[in-house]
CSV table of C-alpha atoms and ligand atoms in Angstrom, one decimal:
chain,number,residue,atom,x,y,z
A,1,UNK,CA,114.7,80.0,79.4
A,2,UNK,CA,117.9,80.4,81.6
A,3,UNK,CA,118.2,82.0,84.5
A,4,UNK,CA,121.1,82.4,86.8
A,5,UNK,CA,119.6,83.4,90.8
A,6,UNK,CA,122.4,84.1,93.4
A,7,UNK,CA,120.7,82.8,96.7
A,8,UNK,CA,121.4,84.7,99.6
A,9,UNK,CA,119.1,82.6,102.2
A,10,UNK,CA,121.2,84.6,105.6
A,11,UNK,CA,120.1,84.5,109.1
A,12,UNK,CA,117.2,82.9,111.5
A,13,UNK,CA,114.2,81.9,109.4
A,14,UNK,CA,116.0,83.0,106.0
A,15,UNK,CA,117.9,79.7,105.4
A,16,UNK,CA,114.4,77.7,106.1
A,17,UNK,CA,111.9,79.8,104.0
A,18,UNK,CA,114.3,80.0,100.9
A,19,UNK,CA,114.8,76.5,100.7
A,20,UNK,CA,110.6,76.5,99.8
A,21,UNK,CA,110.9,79.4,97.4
A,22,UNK,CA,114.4,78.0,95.6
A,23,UNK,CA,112.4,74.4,95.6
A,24,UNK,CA,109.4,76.0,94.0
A,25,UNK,CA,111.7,78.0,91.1
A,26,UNK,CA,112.9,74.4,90.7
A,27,UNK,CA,109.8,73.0,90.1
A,28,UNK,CA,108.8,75.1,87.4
A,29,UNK,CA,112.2,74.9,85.8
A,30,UNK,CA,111.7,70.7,85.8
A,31,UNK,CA,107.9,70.9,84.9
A,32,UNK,CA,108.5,74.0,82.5
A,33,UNK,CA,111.8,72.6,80.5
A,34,UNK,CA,113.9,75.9,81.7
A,35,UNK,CA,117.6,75.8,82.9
A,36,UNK,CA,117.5,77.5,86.3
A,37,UNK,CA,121.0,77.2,88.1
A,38,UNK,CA,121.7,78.4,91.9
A,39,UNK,CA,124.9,79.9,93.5
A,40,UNK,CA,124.6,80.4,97.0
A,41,UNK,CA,126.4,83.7,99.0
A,42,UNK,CA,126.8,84.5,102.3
A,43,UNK,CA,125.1,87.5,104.1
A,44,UNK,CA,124.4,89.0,107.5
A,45,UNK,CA,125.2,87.1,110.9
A,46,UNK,CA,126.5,83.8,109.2
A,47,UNK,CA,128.6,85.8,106.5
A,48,UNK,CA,130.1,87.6,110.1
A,49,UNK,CA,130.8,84.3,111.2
A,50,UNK,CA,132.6,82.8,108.4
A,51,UNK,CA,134.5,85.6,107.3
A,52,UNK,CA,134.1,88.8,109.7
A,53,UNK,CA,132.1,90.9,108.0
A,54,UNK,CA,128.3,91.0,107.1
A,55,UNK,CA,128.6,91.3,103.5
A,56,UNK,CA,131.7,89.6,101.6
A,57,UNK,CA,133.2,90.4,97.9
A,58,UNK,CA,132.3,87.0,97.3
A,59,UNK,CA,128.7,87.6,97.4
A,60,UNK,CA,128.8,90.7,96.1
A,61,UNK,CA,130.3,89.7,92.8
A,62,UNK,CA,128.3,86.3,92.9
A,63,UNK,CA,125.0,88.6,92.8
A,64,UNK,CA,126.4,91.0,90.2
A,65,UNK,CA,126.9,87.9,88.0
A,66,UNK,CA,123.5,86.6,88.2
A,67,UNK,CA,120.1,87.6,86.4
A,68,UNK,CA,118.2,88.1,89.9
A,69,UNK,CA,119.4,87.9,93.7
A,70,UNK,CA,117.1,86.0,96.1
A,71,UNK,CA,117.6,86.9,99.7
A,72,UNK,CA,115.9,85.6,102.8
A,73,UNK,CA,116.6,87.7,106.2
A,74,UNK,CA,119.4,89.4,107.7
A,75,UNK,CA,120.0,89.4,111.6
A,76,UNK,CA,121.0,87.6,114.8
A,77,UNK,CA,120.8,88.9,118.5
A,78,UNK,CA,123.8,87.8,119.2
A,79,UNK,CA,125.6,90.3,117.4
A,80,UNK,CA,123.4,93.2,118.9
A,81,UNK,CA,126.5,94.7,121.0
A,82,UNK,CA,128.1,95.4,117.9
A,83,UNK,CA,127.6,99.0,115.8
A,84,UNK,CA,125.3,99.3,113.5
A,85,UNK,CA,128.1,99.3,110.8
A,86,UNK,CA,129.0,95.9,111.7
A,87,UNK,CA,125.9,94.3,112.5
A,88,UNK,CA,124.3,91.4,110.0
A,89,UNK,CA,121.6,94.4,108.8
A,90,UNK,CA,124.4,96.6,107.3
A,91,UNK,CA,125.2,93.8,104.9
A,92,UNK,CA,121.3,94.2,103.8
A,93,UNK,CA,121.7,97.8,103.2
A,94,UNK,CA,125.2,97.4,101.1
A,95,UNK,CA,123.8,94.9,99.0
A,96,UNK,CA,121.0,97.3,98.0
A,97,UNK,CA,123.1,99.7,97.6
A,98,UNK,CA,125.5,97.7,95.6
A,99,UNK,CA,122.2,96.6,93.6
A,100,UNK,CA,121.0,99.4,93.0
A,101,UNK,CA,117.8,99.2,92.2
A,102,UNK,CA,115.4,102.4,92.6
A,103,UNK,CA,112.2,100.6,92.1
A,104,UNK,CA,111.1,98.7,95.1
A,105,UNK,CA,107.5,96.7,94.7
A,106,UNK,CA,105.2,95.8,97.0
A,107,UNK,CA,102.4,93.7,96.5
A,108,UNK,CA,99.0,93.8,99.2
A,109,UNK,CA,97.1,91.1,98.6
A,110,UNK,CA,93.3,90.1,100.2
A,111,UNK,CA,92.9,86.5,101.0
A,112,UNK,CA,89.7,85.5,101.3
A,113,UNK,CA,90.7,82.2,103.0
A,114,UNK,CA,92.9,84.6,105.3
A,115,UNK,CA,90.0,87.5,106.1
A,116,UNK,CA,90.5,86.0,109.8
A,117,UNK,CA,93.9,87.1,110.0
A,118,UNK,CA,93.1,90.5,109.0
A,119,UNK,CA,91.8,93.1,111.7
A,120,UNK,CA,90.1,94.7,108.4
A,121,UNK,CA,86.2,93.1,107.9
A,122,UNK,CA,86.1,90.4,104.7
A,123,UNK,CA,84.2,92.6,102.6
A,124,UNK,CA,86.9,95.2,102.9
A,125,UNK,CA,89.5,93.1,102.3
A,126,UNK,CA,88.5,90.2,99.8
A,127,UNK,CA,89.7,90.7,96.2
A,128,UNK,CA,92.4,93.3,97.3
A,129,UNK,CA,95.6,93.3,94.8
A,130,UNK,CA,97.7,96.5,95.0
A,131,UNK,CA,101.2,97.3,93.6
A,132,UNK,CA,102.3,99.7,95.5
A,133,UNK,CA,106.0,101.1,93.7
A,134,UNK,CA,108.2,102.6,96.3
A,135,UNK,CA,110.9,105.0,94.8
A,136,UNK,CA,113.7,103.5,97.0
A,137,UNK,CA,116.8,106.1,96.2
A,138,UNK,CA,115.8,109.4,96.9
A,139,UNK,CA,113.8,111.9,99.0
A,140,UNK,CA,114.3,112.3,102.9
A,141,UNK,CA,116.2,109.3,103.5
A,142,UNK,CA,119.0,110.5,101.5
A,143,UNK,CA,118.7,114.1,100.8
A,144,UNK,CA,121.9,116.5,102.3
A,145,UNK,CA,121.6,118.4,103.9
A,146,UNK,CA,121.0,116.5,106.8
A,147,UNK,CA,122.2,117.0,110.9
A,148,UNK,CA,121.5,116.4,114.2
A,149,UNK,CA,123.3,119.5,116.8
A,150,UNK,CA,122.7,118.5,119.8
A,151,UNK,CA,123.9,121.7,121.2
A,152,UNK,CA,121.2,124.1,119.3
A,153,UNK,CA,118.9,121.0,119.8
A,154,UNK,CA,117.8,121.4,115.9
A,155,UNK,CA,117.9,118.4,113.6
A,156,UNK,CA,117.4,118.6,110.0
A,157,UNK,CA,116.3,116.2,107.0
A,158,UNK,CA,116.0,117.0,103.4
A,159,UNK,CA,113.4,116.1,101.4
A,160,UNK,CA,114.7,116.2,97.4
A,161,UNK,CA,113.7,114.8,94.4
A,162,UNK,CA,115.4,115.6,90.4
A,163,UNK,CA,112.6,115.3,87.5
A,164,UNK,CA,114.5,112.7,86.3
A,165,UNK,CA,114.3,110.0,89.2
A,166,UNK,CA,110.6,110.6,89.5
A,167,UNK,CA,110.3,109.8,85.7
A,168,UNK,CA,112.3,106.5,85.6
A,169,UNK,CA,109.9,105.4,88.8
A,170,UNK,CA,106.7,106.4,87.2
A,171,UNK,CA,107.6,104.8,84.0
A,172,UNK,CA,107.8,101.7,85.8
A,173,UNK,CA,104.6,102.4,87.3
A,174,UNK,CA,103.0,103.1,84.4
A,175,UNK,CA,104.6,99.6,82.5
A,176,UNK,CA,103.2,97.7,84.8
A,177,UNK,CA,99.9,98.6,84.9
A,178,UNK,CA,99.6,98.6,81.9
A,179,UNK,CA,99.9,94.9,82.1
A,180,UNK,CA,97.5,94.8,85.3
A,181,UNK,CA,94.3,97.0,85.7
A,182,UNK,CA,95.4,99.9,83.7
A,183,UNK,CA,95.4,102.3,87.2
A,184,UNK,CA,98.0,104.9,88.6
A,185,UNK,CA,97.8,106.2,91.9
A,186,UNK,CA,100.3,108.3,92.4
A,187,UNK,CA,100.8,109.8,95.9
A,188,UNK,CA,101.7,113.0,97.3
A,189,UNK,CA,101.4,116.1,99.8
A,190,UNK,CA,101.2,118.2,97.0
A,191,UNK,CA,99.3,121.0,98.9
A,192,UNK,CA,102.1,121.6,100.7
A,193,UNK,CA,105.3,120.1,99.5
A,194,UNK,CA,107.1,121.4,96.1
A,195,UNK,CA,109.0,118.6,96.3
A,196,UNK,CA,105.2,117.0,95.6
A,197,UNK,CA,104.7,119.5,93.3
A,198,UNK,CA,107.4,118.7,90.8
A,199,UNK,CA,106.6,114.6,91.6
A,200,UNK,CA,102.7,115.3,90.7
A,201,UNK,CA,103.9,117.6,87.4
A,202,UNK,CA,106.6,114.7,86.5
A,203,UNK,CA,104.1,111.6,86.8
A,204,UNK,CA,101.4,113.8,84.9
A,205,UNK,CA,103.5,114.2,81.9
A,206,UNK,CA,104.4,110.9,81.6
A,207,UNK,CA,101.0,109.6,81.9
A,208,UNK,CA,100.8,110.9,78.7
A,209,UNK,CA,103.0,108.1,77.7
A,210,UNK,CA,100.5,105.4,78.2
A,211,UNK,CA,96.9,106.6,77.5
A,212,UNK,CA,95.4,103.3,78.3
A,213,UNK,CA,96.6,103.5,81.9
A,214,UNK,CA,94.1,105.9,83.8
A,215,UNK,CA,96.1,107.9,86.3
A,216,UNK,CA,95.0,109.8,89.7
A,217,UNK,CA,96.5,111.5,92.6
A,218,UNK,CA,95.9,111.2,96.2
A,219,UNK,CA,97.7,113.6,99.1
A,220,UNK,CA,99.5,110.9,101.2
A,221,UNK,CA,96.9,112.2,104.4
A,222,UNK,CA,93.6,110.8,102.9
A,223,UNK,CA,95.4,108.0,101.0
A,224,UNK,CA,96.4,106.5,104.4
A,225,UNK,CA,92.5,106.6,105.1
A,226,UNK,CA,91.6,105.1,101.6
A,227,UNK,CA,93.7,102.3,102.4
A,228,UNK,CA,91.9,100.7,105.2
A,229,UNK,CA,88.6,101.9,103.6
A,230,UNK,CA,88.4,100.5,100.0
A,231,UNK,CA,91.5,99.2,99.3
A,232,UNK,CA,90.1,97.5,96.3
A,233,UNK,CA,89.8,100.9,94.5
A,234,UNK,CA,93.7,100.6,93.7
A,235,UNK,CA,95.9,98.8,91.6
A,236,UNK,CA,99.4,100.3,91.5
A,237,UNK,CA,100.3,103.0,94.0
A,238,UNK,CA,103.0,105.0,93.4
A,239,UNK,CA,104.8,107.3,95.6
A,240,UNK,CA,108.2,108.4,97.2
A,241,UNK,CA,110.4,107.0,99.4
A,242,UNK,CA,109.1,107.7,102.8
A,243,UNK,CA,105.2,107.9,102.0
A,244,UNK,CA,105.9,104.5,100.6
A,245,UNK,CA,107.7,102.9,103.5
A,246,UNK,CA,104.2,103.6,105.7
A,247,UNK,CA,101.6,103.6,103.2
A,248,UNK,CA,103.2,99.6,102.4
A,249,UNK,CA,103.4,98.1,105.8
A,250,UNK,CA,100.1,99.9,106.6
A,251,UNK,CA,98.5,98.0,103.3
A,252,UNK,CA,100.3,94.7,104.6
A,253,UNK,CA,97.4,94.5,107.2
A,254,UNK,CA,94.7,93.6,104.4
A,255,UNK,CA,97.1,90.1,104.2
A,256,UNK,CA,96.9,89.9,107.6
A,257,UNK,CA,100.3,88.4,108.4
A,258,UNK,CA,103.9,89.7,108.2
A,259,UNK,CA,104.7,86.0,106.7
A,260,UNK,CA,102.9,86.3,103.6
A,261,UNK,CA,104.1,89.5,102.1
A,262,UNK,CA,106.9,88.9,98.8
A,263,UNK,CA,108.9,92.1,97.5
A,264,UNK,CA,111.5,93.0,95.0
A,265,UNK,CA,113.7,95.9,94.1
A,266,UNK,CA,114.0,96.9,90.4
A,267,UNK,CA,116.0,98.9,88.2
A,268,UNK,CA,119.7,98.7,89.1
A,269,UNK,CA,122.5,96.2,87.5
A,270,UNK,CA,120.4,93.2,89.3
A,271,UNK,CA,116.8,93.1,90.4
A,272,UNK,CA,116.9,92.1,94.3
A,273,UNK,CA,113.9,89.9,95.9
A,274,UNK,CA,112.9,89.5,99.5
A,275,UNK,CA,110.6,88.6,101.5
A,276,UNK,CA,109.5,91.3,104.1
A,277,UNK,CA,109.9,89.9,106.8
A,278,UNK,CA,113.1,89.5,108.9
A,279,UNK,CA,114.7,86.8,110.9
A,280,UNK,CA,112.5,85.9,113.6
A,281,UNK,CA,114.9,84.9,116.0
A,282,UNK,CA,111.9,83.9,118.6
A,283,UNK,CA,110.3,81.3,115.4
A,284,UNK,CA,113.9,80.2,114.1
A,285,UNK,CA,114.6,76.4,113.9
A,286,UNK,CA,111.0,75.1,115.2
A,287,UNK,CA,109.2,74.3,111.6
A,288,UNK,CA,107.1,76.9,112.5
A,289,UNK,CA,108.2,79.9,109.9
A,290,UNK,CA,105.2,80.4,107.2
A,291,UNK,CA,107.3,80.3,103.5
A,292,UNK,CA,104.2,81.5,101.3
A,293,UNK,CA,106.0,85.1,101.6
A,294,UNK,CA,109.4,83.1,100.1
A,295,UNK,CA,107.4,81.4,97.8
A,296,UNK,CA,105.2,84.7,96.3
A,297,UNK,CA,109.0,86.2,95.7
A,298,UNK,CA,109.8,83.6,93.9
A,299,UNK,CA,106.7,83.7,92.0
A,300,UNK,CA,108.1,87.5,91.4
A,301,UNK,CA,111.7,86.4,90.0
A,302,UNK,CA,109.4,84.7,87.6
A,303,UNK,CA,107.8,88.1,86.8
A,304,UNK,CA,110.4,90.8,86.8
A,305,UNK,CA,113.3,88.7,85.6
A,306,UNK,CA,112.6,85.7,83.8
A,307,UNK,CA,109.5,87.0,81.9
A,308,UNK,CA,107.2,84.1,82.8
A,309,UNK,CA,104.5,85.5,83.6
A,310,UNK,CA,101.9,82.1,83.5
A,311,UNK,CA,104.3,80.6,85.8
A,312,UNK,CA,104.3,83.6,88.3
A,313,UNK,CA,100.2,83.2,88.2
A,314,UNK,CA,100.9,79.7,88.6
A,315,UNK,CA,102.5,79.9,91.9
A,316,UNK,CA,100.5,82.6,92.9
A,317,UNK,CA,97.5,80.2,92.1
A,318,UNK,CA,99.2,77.5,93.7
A,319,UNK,CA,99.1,79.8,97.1
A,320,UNK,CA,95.7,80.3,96.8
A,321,UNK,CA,94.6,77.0,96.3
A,322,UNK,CA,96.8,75.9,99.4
A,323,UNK,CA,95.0,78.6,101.4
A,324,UNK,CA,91.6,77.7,100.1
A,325,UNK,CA,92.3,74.0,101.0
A,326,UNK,CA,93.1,74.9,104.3
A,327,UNK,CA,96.6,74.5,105.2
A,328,UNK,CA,98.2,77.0,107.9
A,329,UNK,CA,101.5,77.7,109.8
A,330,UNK,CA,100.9,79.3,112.9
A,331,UNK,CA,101.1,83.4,111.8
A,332,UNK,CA,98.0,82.7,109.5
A,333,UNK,CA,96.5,79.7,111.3
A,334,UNK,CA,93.0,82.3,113.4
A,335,UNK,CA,89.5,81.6,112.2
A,336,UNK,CA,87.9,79.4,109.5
A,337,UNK,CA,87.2,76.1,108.9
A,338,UNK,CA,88.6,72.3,108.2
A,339,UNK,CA,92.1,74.5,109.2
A,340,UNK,CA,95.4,72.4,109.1
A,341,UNK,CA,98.4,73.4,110.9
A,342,UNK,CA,101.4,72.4,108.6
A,343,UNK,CA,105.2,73.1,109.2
A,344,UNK,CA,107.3,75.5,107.0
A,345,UNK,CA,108.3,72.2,104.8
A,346,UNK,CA,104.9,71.0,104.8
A,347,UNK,CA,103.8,74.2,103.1
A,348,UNK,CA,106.0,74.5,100.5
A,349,UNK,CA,105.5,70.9,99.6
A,350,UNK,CA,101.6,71.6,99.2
A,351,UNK,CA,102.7,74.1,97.3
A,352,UNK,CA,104.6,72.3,95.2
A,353,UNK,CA,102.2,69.2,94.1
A,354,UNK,CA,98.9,72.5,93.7
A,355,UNK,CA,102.1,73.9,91.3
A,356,UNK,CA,102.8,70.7,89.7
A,357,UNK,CA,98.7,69.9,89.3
A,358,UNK,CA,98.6,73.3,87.7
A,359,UNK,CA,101.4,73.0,85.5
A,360,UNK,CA,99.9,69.4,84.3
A,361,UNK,CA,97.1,70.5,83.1
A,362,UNK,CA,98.2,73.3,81.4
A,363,UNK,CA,100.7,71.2,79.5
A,364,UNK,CA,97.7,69.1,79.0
A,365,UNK,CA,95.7,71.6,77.3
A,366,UNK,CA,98.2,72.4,75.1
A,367,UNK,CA,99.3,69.1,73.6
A,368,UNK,CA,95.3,69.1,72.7
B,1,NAD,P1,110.7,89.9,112.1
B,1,NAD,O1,110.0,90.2,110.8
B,1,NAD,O2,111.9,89.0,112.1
B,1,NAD,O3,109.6,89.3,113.1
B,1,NAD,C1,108.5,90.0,113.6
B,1,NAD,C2,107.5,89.0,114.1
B,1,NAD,O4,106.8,88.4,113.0
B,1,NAD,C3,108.0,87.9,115.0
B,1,NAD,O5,107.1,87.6,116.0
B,1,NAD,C4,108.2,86.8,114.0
B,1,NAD,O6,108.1,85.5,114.6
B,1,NAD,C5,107.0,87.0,113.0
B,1,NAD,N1,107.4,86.5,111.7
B,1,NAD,C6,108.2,87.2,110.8
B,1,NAD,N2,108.3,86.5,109.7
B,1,NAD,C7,107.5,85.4,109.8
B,1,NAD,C8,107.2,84.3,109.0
B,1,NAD,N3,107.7,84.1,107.8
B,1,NAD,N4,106.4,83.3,109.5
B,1,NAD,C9,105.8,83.4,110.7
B,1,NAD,N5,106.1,84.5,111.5
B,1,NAD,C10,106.9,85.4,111.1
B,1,NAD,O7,111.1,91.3,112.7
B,1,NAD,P2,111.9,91.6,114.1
B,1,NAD,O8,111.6,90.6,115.1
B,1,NAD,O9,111.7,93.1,114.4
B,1,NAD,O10,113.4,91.5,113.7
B,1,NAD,C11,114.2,90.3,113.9
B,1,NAD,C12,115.6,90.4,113.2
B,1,NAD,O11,115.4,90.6,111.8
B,1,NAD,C13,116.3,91.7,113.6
B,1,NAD,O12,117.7,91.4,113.7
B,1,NAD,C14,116.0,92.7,112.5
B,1,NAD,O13,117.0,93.7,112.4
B,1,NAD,C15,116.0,91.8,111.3
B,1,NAD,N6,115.2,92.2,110.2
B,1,NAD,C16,115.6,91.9,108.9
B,1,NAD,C17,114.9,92.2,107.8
B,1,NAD,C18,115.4,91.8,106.5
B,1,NAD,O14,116.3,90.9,106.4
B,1,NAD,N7,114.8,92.2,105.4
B,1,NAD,C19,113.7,92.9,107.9
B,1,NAD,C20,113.2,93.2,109.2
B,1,NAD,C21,114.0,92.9,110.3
């Protein structure tokens, strides 16, 4: 397998956790026999530095030449006095846009070994997995019309949606559960909204695309309450633009930290991977940034663009394992026993030899 990732590490804690996530792809491409080659690009507050602005060509055409784009975090205080245009952040945003992906995935995951880091009780959150699919192009964040008059005092967003972005979204809903738990819940205020309206009519009708995936709807209000309730009741969630951005960070509490949560955005020329998290200016340069976030992004590269699926579980295994054995950076290091406090490196080179184990024995089983 070849695979060509443009690796855009950026600002604070980026550089630091995507050296652990680009040493893990690394490993599986030694231990698995695949050719994996990196080109670094600059972005954000360093790309500003070097060449005056947050996002250059350069890295723009490095990413539209590769098969997926690993970024770490944009953003620096010290460009703060600068407008918003300017600042390391916008060079996030344009390389979305220049992406373009319309799909963005979010997994929630409940750790047992982490139930201490959750304000959620373990029972609640052990044995969580939910997708949530965010449509990531469309609804009030980009509708027109849209103003602010300061002299009438009336502002105005608009929330719109065409059948056909809802259907490319729920399609890849619907593809990947089918390769999960086989269960759509898709999202909206349909009781009030027609823009929920036509989104509850679209994903219904193409529901009937893939009869072995069961598919439900939930208005965005109670959904918010289902979350915190029995999140294990869901596998992928999907839902708009806006309902997504708070319904995902408010499922990122059953992890428990902001360190530990992997994405990606799907669909454009080049799928885009991140880590949620941003720079951490206050953590940068002390060992002290947790990389399993990285490192589960990675394990999503694996997923969504190289096809290797066994080696996504693998890492994701590899996590667990690490978790269950004890190791901690500080985000994730309340509660529980025999608890180890290991620096960012240290992690992701626990990571590593519970990967390479892993691997092993697989390879193992196979030559039997
Ligand atoms: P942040 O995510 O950088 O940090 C919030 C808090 O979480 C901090 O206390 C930080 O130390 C902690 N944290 C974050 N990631 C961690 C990790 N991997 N391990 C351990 N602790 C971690 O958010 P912020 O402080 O609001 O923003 C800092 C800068 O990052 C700003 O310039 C902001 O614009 C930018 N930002 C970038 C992105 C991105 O690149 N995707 C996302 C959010 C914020």
């Amino acid at each position: 397998m070849r695979l060509k990732v443009a690796v855009l590490a950026g600002d604070g804690i980026g550089p630091e956790v995507t050296r652990e996530a680009t040493n893990i792809l690394r490993a599986v491409a030694e231990l698995g026999g695949h050719d994996f080659t990196f080109v670094e690009g600059l972005i954000g507050g360093v790309a500003i530095t070097e060449t005056g602005t947050p996002l250059p060509t350069a890295t723009v055409d490095a990413s539209l030449d590769s098969d997926a784009v690993l970024l770490g975090a944009v953003g620096d205080n010290k460009f703060n006095s600068l407008t918003p245009d300017k600042r390391p952040e916008a060079g996030l945003l344009q390389i979305r846009q220049a992406l373009g992906g319309f799909a963005n995935l979010r997994p929630s995951v409940g750790y047992k070994a982490l139930s201490a880091s959750s304000p959620l009780r373990p029972e609640v959150t052990e044995g969580v997995d939910i997708l949530f699919v965010r449509e990531l192009l469309g609804g009030l964040y980009f509708g027109a019309p849209r103003w602010w008059n300061k002299e009438s005092n009336e502002a105005i967003n608009t929330m719109r949606y065409t059948r056909d972005e809802v259907v490319r979204v729920a399609r890849v809903a619907f593809e990947l559960a089918s390769k999960r738990r086989k269960k759509v819940t898709s999202v909206d205020k349909a009781n009030v909204l027609e823009v929920s309206q036509l989104w509850r009519a679209t994903v219904t009708e193409i529901a009937k695309d893939y009869p072995d995936v069961t598919l439900e709807h939930q208005l965005v209000d109670s959904m918010a309450m289902h979350i915190m309730n029995v999140p294990r009741n869901f596998d992928v969630v999907l839902t708009e633009n806006l309902f997504g951005d708070i319904l995902s960070d408010e499922a990122g509490v059953i992890t428990g930290s902001l360190g530990m949560l992997p994405s990606a955005t799907v669909g454009g020329a080049v799928n885009l991977y991140e880590p949620v998290h941003g720079s951490a200016p206050d953590i940068a340069g002390t060992g002290k940034a947790n990389p399993l976030g990285a490192i589960l992004t990675a394990a999503m590269v694996l997923r969504h663009s190289a096809g290797l699926e066994q080696d996504a579980r693998a890492v994701e295994q590899a996590v667990f394992k690490v978790l269950e054995a004890g190791y901690r950076t500080a985000d994730i290091a309340r509660g529980g026993e025999n608890i180890q406090l290991v620096s960012t490196q240290e992690m992701g080179k626990h990571v590593h030899q519970a990967l390479a184990e892993s691997i092993d024995r697989r390879q193992a089983l196979h030559a039997v």
